[in-house]
Amino acid sequence: MVIRGFNKTTLLDFPGKVASTIFTGGCNFKCGFCQNSALVLNPEQEPEISEEEVFSYLRKRQGIIEGVCISGGEPTLQPDLVSFIEKLKETGVAVKLDTNGYRPDILEELMEKRLLDMVAMDIKSDEEGYGRVAGLQGLDFNKIKSSAALLMKGDIDHEFRTTVVREYFDEKIITNISRWLKGAKKYFLQRFEDNGSVIVSGLSSPETEELIKYKDILLETMERVEIRGIDY
């Protein structure tokens, strides 16, 4: 598998586990607020990390590294993702997938083969606004709905998460998401932060009060909703 980044140790990317994070290049979305824009726009310019480097590190840290998070870019675009995860599982680590949900066929295959221990799926907007926020004309929202339904009906630990950008969100959109994903077990809101390398300039962060308002709306239909990255 083509690996474009490797964070050897993280306590943040895989809840409850000491983990490593692998980043793949390329994405089928071009979200304006993406903080990994280099992996989306010019992945071939990023250094390539060999699989052997990853597995060598995991062997050396066996018993310490408990899980591997596969992020991106969009990992489900990788043609050998399934076989790579199979090799990861042979080392004894848990595997978490970060995905935008636009390849429900791949997600379903991974779930059926019991290759995933956790999935984090990004939710970009409601149905009407999804294509605009994802930067994809002609976006097929049914693919997003299928992935979300797979997770909600399955028995794999998962979370939905949304990066909140002021220009892209309002109470109506959040209400629509709340109705669409009614019954979701875990939903996380995270405030947009401009790291200087996002795809679209001029985007801004919501106020804490806005995020709390959105959280309250989502809690009307969901079991657990939290805001990451702020004290409140």
Tab-separated table of C-alpha atoms in Angstrom:
chain	number	residue	atom	x	y	z
A	1	MET	CA	0.000	0.000	0.000
A	2	VAL	CA	1.226	3.525	-0.756
A	3	ILE	CA	1.822	5.218	2.602
A	4	ARG	CA	2.514	8.961	2.613
A	5	GLY	CA	2.852	9.591	6.348
A	6	PHE	CA	3.562	7.666	9.538
A	7	ASN	CA	3.007	9.004	13.042
A	8	LYS	CA	4.688	6.371	15.165
A	9	THR	CA	2.997	7.123	18.478
A	10	THR	CA	-0.259	8.879	19.281
A	11	LEU	CA	-2.645	8.940	22.214
A	12	LEU	CA	-5.271	10.938	20.304
A	13	ASP	CA	-6.125	9.159	17.061
A	14	PHE	CA	-7.369	5.846	18.486
A	15	PRO	CA	-9.455	6.407	21.632
A	16	GLY	CA	-8.253	4.360	24.588
A	17	LYS	CA	-5.176	2.983	22.866
A	18	VAL	CA	-1.516	3.773	22.373
A	19	ALA	CA	-1.418	3.771	18.601
A	20	SER	CA	0.403	4.552	15.400
A	21	THR	CA	-1.245	6.441	12.551
A	22	ILE	CA	-0.727	5.778	8.851
A	23	PHE	CA	-1.673	8.387	6.252
A	24	THR	CA	-2.559	7.484	2.684
A	25	GLY	CA	-2.526	9.917	-0.231
A	26	GLY	CA	-5.319	10.975	-2.526
A	27	CYS	CA	-8.966	11.703	-1.812
A	28	ASN	CA	-12.263	11.674	-3.681
A	29	PHE	CA	-13.290	14.853	-1.814
A	30	LYS	CA	-11.710	18.304	-1.754
A	31	CYS	CA	-13.091	19.828	1.418
A	32	GLY	CA	-12.077	23.471	1.680
A	33	PHE	CA	-11.151	23.142	5.357
A	34	CYS	CA	-8.988	20.015	4.955
A	35	GLN	CA	-5.841	20.275	7.048
A	36	ASN	CA	-4.118	17.480	5.129
A	37	SER	CA	-4.369	19.321	1.818
A	38	ALA	CA	-0.954	18.131	0.628
A	39	LEU	CA	-2.193	14.533	0.823
A	40	VAL	CA	-5.302	15.490	-1.144
A	41	LEU	CA	-3.886	17.773	-3.850
A	42	ASN	CA	-0.313	16.569	-4.360
A	43	PRO	CA	0.146	13.201	-2.648
A	44	GLU	CA	2.903	12.134	-5.036
A	45	GLN	CA	5.089	14.954	-3.691
A	46	GLU	CA	4.952	13.555	-0.156
A	47	PRO	CA	7.586	11.036	0.991
A	48	GLU	CA	6.601	7.397	0.548
A	49	ILE	CA	6.973	5.163	3.582
A	50	SER	CA	7.458	1.472	2.937
A	51	GLU	CA	5.225	-1.163	4.468
A	52	GLU	CA	8.358	-2.805	5.870
A	53	GLU	CA	9.187	0.328	7.851
A	54	VAL	CA	5.740	0.215	9.419
A	55	PHE	CA	5.815	-3.489	10.235
A	56	SER	CA	9.388	-3.301	11.521
A	57	TYR	CA	8.358	-0.583	13.963
A	58	LEU	CA	5.301	-2.535	15.085
A	59	ARG	CA	7.432	-5.625	15.709
A	60	LYS	CA	9.900	-3.617	17.791
A	61	ARG	CA	7.090	-2.005	19.789
A	62	GLN	CA	5.004	-5.134	20.196
A	63	GLY	CA	3.082	-4.965	23.436
A	64	ILE	CA	3.375	-1.165	23.528
A	65	ILE	CA	1.591	-0.114	20.329
A	66	GLU	CA	-1.944	-1.411	20.776
A	67	GLY	CA	-3.560	-0.127	17.615
A	68	VAL	CA	-3.054	1.375	14.179
A	69	CYS	CA	-5.217	4.162	12.776
A	70	ILE	CA	-5.409	4.375	8.978
A	71	SER	CA	-6.221	7.898	7.841
A	72	GLY	CA	-5.574	10.115	4.850
A	73	GLY	CA	-6.483	11.379	2.354
A	74	GLU	CA	-9.069	8.685	1.920
A	75	PRO	CA	-7.794	5.174	2.717
A	76	THR	CA	-10.602	3.308	0.920
A	77	LEU	CA	-9.157	4.482	-2.421
A	78	GLN	CA	-6.140	2.241	-1.886
A	79	PRO	CA	-6.560	-0.921	-3.993
A	80	ASP	CA	-4.694	-3.115	-1.500
A	81	LEU	CA	-6.238	-1.725	1.674
A	82	VAL	CA	-7.929	-5.023	2.571
A	83	SER	CA	-4.766	-7.119	2.245
A	84	PHE	CA	-2.752	-4.511	4.143
A	85	ILE	CA	-5.175	-4.562	7.073
A	86	GLU	CA	-5.103	-8.358	7.036
A	87	LYS	CA	-1.340	-8.163	7.546
A	88	LEU	CA	-1.791	-5.595	10.311
A	89	LYS	CA	-4.225	-7.856	12.128
A	90	GLU	CA	-1.694	-10.686	12.012
A	91	THR	CA	0.603	-8.575	14.216
A	92	GLY	CA	-2.069	-8.467	16.924
A	93	VAL	CA	-2.893	-4.747	16.794
A	94	ALA	CA	-6.389	-3.292	16.700
A	95	VAL	CA	-7.237	-1.328	13.541
A	96	LYS	CA	-9.198	1.918	13.252
A	97	LEU	CA	-10.270	3.350	9.909
A	98	ASP	CA	-10.865	7.051	9.293
A	99	THR	CA	-13.095	7.484	6.247
A	100	ASN	CA	-15.358	9.932	4.455
A	101	GLY	CA	-17.780	7.087	3.744
A	102	TYR	CA	-17.837	7.454	-0.027
A	103	ARG	CA	-16.832	3.827	-0.652
A	104	PRO	CA	-19.506	1.832	1.197
A	105	ASP	CA	-18.551	-1.298	-0.766
A	106	ILE	CA	-15.059	-1.273	0.741
A	107	LEU	CA	-16.357	-0.470	4.206
A	108	GLU	CA	-18.819	-3.339	3.978
A	109	GLU	CA	-16.112	-5.784	2.890
A	110	LEU	CA	-13.848	-4.776	5.773
A	111	MET	CA	-16.692	-5.110	8.246
A	112	GLU	CA	-17.809	-8.491	6.913
A	113	LYS	CA	-14.252	-9.810	7.195
A	114	ARG	CA	-14.043	-8.508	10.788
A	115	LEU	CA	-10.909	-6.529	9.974
A	116	LEU	CA	-11.886	-3.329	11.780
A	117	ASP	CA	-12.064	-2.611	15.491
A	118	MET	CA	-13.236	0.973	15.112
A	119	VAL	CA	-14.395	3.350	12.379
A	120	ALA	CA	-14.525	7.143	12.451
A	121	MET	CA	-16.687	8.543	9.659
A	122	ASP	CA	-16.653	12.218	8.788
A	123	ILE	CA	-20.016	13.884	8.282
A	124	LYS	CA	-19.680	16.963	6.072
A	125	SER	CA	-23.196	18.419	5.964
A	126	ASP	CA	-26.830	17.550	5.368
A	127	GLU	CA	-27.951	16.095	2.049
A	128	GLU	CA	-28.481	19.456	0.371
A	129	GLY	CA	-25.090	20.854	1.308
A	130	TYR	CA	-22.908	17.754	1.114
A	131	GLY	CA	-21.495	18.218	-2.383
A	132	ARG	CA	-20.637	21.866	-1.783
A	133	VAL	CA	-18.813	21.183	1.471
A	134	ALA	CA	-17.058	18.078	0.104
A	135	GLY	CA	-16.000	19.936	-3.034
A	136	LEU	CA	-17.485	17.281	-5.308
A	137	GLN	CA	-19.995	18.149	-8.023
A	138	GLY	CA	-22.580	15.452	-8.619
A	139	LEU	CA	-21.909	13.809	-5.264
A	140	ASP	CA	-24.032	10.681	-4.712
A	141	PHE	CA	-25.454	11.155	-1.218
A	142	ASN	CA	-26.764	7.596	-1.223
A	143	LYS	CA	-23.191	6.358	-0.832
A	144	ILE	CA	-22.808	8.440	2.312
A	145	LYS	CA	-26.133	7.213	3.643
A	146	SER	CA	-25.159	3.598	2.941
A	147	SER	CA	-21.915	3.866	4.913
A	148	ALA	CA	-23.634	5.537	7.848
A	149	ALA	CA	-26.338	2.860	7.854
A	150	LEU	CA	-23.739	0.076	7.765
A	151	LEU	CA	-22.110	1.478	10.886
A	152	MET	CA	-25.344	2.128	12.748
A	153	LYS	CA	-26.715	-1.345	12.010
A	154	GLY	CA	-23.420	-3.148	12.656
A	155	ASP	CA	-21.660	-4.091	15.857
A	156	ILE	CA	-18.298	-2.398	15.271
A	157	ASP	CA	-17.331	0.487	17.522
A	158	HIS	CA	-17.724	3.710	15.578
A	159	GLU	CA	-18.148	7.434	15.800
A	160	PHE	CA	-19.407	10.163	13.516
A	161	ARG	CA	-17.583	13.478	13.553
A	162	THR	CA	-17.983	16.878	11.981
A	163	THR	CA	-15.502	19.705	11.584
A	164	VAL	CA	-17.615	22.811	12.060
A	165	VAL	CA	-16.791	25.747	9.791
A	166	ARG	CA	-18.876	28.862	10.341
A	167	GLU	CA	-19.423	29.472	6.619
A	168	TYR	CA	-20.803	25.962	6.081
A	169	PHE	CA	-23.111	25.445	9.054
A	170	ASP	CA	-26.269	26.758	10.642
A	171	GLU	CA	-28.989	25.384	12.903
A	172	LYS	CA	-31.048	24.083	9.979
A	173	ILE	CA	-28.183	21.957	8.669
A	174	ILE	CA	-27.424	20.566	12.116
A	175	THR	CA	-31.116	19.790	12.639
A	176	ASN	CA	-31.213	17.905	9.336
A	177	ILE	CA	-28.150	15.885	10.347
A	178	SER	CA	-29.754	15.156	13.702
A	179	ARG	CA	-32.836	13.742	11.996
A	180	TRP	CA	-30.831	11.780	9.420
A	181	LEU	CA	-28.557	10.104	11.992
A	182	LYS	CA	-31.163	9.669	14.687
A	183	GLY	CA	-30.007	7.087	17.214
A	184	ALA	CA	-26.285	7.553	16.600
A	185	LYS	CA	-24.287	6.353	19.596
A	186	LYS	CA	-21.343	8.763	19.370
A	187	TYR	CA	-21.088	12.073	17.546
A	188	PHE	CA	-18.238	14.547	17.891
A	189	LEU	CA	-18.104	18.166	16.853
A	190	GLN	CA	-14.708	19.733	16.337
A	191	ARG	CA	-13.977	23.386	15.743
A	192	PHE	CA	-12.277	24.282	12.486
A	193	GLU	CA	-8.763	25.638	12.890
A	194	ASP	CA	-6.910	27.201	9.962
A	195	ASN	CA	-3.408	25.711	9.996
A	196	GLY	CA	-2.295	27.797	7.030
A	197	SER	CA	-2.459	24.988	4.486
A	198	VAL	CA	-6.186	24.498	3.981
A	199	ILE	CA	-7.591	24.320	0.447
A	200	VAL	CA	-9.919	27.343	0.721
A	201	SER	CA	-8.731	30.523	2.411
A	202	GLY	CA	-10.917	32.850	4.439
A	203	LEU	CA	-12.845	30.221	6.397
A	204	SER	CA	-13.501	30.904	10.065
A	205	SER	CA	-14.098	29.081	13.318
A	206	PRO	CA	-17.457	29.098	15.121
A	207	GLU	CA	-17.811	30.566	18.573
A	208	THR	CA	-18.043	28.200	21.513
A	209	GLU	CA	-21.678	29.223	22.005
A	210	GLU	CA	-22.518	28.091	18.464
A	211	LEU	CA	-20.937	24.702	19.037
A	212	ILE	CA	-22.831	24.215	22.293
A	213	LYS	CA	-26.084	25.105	20.512
A	214	TYR	CA	-25.322	22.535	17.802
A	215	LYS	CA	-24.465	19.945	20.430
A	216	ASP	CA	-27.830	20.461	22.127
A	217	ILE	CA	-29.660	20.004	18.822
A	218	LEU	CA	-27.861	16.737	18.118
A	219	LEU	CA	-28.502	15.467	21.635
A	220	GLU	CA	-32.218	15.534	20.894
A	221	THR	CA	-31.776	12.404	18.737
A	222	MET	CA	-28.372	10.948	19.668
A	223	GLU	CA	-27.015	9.099	22.677
A	224	ARG	CA	-23.712	10.931	23.140
A	225	VAL	CA	-22.492	14.192	21.631
A	226	GLU	CA	-19.258	15.909	22.591
A	227	ILE	CA	-17.220	18.883	21.431
A	228	ARG	CA	-13.545	18.222	20.900
A	229	GLY	CA	-10.853	20.788	21.427
A	230	ILE	CA	-12.577	23.322	23.666
A	231	ASP	CA	-13.135	23.876	27.341
A	232	TYR	CA	-16.763	24.625	28.230
